[in-house]
PDB file of C-alpha atoms in Angstrom:
ATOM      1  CA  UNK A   1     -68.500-136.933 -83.096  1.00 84.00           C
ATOM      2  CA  UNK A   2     -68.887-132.901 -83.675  1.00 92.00           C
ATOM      3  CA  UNK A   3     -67.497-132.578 -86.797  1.00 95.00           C
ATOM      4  CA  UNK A   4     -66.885-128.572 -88.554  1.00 96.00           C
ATOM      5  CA  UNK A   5     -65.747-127.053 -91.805  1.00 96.00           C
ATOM      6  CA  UNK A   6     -62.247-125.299 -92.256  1.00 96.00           C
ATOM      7  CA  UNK A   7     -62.564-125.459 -96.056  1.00 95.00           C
ATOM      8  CA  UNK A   8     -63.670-123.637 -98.858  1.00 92.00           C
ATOM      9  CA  UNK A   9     -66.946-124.569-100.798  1.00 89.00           C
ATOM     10  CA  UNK A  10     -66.307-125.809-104.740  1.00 86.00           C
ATOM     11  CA  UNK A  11     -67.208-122.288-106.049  1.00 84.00           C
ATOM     12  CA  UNK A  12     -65.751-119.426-102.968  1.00 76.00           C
ATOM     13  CA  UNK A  13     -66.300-115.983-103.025  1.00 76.00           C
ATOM     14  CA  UNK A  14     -62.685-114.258-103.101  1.00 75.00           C
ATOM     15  CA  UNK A  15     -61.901-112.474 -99.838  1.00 70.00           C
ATOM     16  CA  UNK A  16     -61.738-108.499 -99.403  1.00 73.00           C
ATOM     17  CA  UNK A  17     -62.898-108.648-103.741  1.00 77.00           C
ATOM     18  CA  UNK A  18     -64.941-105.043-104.931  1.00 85.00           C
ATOM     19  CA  UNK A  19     -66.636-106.163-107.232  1.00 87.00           C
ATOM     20  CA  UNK A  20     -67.083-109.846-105.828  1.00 83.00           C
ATOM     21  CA  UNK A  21     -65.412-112.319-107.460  1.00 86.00           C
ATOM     22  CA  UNK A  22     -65.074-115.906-107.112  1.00 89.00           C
ATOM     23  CA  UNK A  23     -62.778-119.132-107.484  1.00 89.00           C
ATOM     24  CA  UNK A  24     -62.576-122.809-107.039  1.00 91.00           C
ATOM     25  CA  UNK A  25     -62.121-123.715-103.313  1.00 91.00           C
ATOM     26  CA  UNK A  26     -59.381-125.486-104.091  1.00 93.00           C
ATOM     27  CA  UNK A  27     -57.921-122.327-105.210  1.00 93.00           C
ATOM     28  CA  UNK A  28     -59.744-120.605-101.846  1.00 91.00           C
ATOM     29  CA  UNK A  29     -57.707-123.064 -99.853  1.00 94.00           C
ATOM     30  CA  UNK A  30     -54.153-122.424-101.827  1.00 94.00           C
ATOM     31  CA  UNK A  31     -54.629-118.618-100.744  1.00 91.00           C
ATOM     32  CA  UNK A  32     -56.116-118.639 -97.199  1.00 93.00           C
ATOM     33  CA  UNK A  33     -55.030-122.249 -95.618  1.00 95.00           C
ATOM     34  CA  UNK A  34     -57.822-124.149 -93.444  1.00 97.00           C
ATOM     35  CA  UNK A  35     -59.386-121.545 -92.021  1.00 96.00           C
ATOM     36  CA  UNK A  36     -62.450-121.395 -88.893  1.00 95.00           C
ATOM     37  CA  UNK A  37     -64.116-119.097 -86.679  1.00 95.00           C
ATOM     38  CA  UNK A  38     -62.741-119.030 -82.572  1.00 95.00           C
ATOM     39  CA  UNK A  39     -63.514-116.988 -79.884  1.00 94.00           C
ATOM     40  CA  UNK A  40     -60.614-115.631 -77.757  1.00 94.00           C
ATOM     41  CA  UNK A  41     -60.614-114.132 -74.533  1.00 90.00           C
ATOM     42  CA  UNK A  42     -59.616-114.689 -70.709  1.00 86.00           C
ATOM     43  CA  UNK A  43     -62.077-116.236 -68.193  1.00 77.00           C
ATOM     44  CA  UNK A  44     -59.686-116.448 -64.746  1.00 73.00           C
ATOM     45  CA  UNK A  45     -61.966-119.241 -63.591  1.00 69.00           C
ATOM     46  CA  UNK A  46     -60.807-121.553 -66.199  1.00 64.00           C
ATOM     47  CA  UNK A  47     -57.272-121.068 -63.901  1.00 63.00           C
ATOM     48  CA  UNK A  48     -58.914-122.581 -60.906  1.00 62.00           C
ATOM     49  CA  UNK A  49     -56.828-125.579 -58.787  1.00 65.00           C
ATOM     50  CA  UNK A  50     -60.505-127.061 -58.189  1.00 69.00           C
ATOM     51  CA  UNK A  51     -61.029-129.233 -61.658  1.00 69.00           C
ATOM     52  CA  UNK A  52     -64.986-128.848 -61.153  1.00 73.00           C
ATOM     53  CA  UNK A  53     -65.065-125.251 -60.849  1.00 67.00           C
ATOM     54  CA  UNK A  54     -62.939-125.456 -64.479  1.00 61.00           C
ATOM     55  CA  UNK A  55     -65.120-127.502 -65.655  1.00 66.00           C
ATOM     56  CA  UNK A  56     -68.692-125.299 -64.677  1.00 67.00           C
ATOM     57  CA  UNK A  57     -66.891-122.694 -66.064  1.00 62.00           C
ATOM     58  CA  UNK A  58     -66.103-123.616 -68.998  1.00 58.00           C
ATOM     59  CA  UNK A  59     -69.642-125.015 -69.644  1.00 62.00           C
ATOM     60  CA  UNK A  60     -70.674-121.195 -68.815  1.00 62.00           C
ATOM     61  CA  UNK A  61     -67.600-119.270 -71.146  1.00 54.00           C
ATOM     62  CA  UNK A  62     -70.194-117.564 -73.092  1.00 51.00           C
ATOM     63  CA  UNK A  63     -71.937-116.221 -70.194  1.00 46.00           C
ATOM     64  CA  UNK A  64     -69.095-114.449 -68.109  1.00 51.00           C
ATOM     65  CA  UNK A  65     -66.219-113.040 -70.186  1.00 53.00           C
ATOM     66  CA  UNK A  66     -66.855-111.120 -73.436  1.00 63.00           C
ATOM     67  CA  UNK A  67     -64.493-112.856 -76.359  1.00 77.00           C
ATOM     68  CA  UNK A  68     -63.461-111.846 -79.633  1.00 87.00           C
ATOM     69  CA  UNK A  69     -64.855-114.191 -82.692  1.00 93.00           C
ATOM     70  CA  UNK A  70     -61.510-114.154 -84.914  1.00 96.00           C
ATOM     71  CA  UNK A  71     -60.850-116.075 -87.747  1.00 96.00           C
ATOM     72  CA  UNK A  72     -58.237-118.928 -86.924  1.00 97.00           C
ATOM     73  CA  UNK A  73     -55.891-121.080 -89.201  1.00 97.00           C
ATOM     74  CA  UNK A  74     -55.423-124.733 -88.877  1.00 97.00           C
ATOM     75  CA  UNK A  75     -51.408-124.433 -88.574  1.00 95.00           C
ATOM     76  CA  UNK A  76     -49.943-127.798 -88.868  1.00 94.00           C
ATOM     77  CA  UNK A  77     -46.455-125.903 -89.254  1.00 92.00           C
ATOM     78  CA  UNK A  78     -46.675-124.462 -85.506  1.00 92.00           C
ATOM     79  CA  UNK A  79     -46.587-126.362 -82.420  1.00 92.00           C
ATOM     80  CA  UNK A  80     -48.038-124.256 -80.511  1.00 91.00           C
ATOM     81  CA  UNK A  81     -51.161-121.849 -80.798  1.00 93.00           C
ATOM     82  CA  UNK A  82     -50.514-118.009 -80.770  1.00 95.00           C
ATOM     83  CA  UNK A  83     -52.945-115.350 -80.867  1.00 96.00           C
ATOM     84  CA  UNK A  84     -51.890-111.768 -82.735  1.00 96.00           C
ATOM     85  CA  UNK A  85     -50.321-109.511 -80.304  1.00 95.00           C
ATOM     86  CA  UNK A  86     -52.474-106.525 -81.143  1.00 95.00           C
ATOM     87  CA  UNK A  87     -55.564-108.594 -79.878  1.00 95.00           C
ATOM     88  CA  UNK A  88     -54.213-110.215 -76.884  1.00 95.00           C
ATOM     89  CA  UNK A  89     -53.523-106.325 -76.068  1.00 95.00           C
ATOM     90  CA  UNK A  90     -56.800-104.741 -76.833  1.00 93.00           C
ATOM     91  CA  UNK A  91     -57.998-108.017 -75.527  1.00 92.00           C
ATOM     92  CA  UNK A  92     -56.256-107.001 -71.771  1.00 91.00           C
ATOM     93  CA  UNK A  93     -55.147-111.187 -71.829  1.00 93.00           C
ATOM     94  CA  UNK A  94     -53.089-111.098 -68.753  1.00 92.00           C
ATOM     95  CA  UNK A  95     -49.210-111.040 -70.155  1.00 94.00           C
ATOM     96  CA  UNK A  96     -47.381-113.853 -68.229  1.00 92.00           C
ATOM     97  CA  UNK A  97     -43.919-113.951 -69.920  1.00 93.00           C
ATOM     98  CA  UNK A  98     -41.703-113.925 -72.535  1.00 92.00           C
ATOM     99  CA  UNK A  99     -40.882-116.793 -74.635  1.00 89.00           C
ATOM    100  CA  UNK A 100     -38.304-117.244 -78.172  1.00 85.00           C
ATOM    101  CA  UNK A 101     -40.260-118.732 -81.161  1.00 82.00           C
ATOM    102  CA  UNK A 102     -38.922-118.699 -84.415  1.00 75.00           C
ATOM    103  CA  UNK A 103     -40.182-118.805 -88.069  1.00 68.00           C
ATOM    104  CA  UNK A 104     -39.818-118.036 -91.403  1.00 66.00           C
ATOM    105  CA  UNK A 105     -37.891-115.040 -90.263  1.00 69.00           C
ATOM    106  CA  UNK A 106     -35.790-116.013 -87.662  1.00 71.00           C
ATOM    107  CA  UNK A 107     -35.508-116.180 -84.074  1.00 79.00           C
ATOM    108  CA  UNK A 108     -37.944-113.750 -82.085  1.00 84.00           C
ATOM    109  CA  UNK A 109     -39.064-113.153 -78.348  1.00 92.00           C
ATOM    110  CA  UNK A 110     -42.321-112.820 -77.965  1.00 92.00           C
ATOM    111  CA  UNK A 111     -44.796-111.904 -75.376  1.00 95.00           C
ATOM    112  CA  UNK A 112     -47.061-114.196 -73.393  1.00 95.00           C
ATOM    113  CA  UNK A 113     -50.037-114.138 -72.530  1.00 95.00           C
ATOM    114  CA  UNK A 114     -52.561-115.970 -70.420  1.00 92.00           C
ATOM    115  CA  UNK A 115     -56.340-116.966 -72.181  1.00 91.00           C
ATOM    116  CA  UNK A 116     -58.235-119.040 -74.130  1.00 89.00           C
ATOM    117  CA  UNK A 117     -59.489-120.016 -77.485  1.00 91.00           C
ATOM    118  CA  UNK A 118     -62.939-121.638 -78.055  1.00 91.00           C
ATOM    119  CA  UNK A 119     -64.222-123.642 -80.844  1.00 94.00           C
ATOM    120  CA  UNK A 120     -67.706-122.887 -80.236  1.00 91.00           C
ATOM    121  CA  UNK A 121     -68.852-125.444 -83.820  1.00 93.00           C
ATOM    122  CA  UNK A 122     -66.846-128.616 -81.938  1.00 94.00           C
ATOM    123  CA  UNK A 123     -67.736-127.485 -78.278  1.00 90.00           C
ATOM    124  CA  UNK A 124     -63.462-127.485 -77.655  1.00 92.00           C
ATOM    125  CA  UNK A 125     -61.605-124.741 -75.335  1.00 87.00           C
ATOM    126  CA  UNK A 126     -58.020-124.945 -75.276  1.00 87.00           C
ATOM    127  CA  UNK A 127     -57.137-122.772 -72.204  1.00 85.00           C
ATOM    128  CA  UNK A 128     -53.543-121.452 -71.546  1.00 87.00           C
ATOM    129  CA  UNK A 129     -50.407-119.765 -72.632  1.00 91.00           C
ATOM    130  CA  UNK A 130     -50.547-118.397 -75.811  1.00 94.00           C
ATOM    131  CA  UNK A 131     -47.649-116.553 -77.417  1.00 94.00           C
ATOM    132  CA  UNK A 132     -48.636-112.918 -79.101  1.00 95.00           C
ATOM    133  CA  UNK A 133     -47.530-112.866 -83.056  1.00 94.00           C
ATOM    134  CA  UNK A 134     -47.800-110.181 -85.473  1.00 92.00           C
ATOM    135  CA  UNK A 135     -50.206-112.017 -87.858  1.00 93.00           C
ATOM    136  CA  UNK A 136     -51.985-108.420 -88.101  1.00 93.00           C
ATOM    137  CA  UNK A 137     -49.403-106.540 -88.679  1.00 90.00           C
ATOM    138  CA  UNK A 138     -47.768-109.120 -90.798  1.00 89.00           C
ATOM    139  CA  UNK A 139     -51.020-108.632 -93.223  1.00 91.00           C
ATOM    140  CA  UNK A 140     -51.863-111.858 -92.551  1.00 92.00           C
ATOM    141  CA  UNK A 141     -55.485-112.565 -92.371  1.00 91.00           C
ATOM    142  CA  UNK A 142     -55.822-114.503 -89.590  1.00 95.00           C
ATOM    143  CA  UNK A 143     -55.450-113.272 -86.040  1.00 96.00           C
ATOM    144  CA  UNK A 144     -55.045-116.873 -84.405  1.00 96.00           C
ATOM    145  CA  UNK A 145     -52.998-120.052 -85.389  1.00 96.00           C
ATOM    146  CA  UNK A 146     -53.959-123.053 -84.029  1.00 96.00           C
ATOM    147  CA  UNK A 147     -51.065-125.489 -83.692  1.00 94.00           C
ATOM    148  CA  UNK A 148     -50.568-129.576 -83.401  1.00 94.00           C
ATOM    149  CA  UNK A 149     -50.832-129.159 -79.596  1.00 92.00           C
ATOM    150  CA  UNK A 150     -54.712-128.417 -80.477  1.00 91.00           C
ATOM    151  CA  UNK A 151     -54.797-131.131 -83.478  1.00 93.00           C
ATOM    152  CA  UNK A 152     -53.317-133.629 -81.382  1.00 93.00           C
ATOM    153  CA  UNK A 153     -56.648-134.918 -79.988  1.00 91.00           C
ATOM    154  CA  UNK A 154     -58.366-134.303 -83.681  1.00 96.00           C
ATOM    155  CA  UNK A 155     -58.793-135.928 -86.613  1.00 96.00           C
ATOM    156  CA  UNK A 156     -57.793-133.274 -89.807  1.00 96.00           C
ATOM    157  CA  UNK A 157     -59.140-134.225 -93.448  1.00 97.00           C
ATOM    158  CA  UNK A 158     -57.870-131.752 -95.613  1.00 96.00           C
ATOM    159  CA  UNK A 159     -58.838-132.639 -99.061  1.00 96.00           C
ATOM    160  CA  UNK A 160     -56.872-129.876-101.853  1.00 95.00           C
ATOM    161  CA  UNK A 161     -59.033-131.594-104.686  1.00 95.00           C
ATOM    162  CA  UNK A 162     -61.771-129.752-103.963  1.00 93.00           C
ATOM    163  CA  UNK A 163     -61.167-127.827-101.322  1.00 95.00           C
ATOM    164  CA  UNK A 164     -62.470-129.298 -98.583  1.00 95.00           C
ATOM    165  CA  UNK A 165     -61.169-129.576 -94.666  1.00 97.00           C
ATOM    166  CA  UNK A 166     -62.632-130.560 -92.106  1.00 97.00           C
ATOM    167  CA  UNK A 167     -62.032-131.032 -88.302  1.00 97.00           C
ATOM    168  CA  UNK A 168     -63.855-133.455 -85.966  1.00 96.00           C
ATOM    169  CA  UNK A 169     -62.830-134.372 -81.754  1.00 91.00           C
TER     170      UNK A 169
END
């Protein structure tokens, strides 16, 4: 069972900090929430009715279409992944539609757009619409959420002890 780290080690260096400067994890994990490394980007063969050309592409992602390595939160708040509108744009993810979402601050339409993200530690793709967010401009530090439509077919141990969280399929 692949099996990767989301959490912060006992002692974490603090984020962004000139001159470094470090806290418990479980501190870590208070500020930043689960966090992992994804790649994002749009392969149109993953789009293909024929479920074995999917599949060989998929197994060949990292060969065809350039992605972005982002950091990612686990986001057991949203349903749905999103990716931050700023990178699905510079990104060129094909924009699809239009879709409402809501959150701390209200009701929103947002744009969306058609791509995937990869967890390249658990060998997982989740290919599809993904609705464009301002995490960037937000000054959030993540430009991806991944939602319970993801975690669905995980197993999340998020331990705030220590800081520890990890993901396994």
């Amino acid at each position: 069972m692949p099996i990767t780290d989301c959490g912060f080690p006992a002692i974490a260096l603090v984020p962004g900090a000139n001159p470094p400067q470090f806290i418990a994890g479980r501190d870590a994990l208070v500020r930043k929430g689960p966090t992992l490394s994804v790649e994002i980007s749009f392969n149109p063969d993953f789009f293909h009715s024929d479920p074995i050309k999917v599949q060989q592409a998929i197994q060949s992602a990292h060969l065809k279409a350039p992605a972005q390595l982002v950091e990612a939160l686990l986001d057991t708040g949203a349903t749905d992944s999103c990716i931050d509108e700023e990178l699905a744009q510079s990104l060129q993810l094909p924009l699809i539609d239009q879709q409402e979402g809501s959150g701390v601050g209200g009701k929103e339409k947002f744009n969306v757009y058609l791509g995937h993200i990869r967890i390249a530690s658990l060998g997982f793709i989740q290919y599809g619409r993904f609705m464009g967010v301002k995490l960037k401009a937000g000054d959030q530090p993540h430009q991806a959420l991944l939602g319970r439509t993801v975690l669905q077919g995980m197993i999340l141990v998020y331990d705030g002890r220590d800081g520890s969280v990890r993901l396994a399929i």
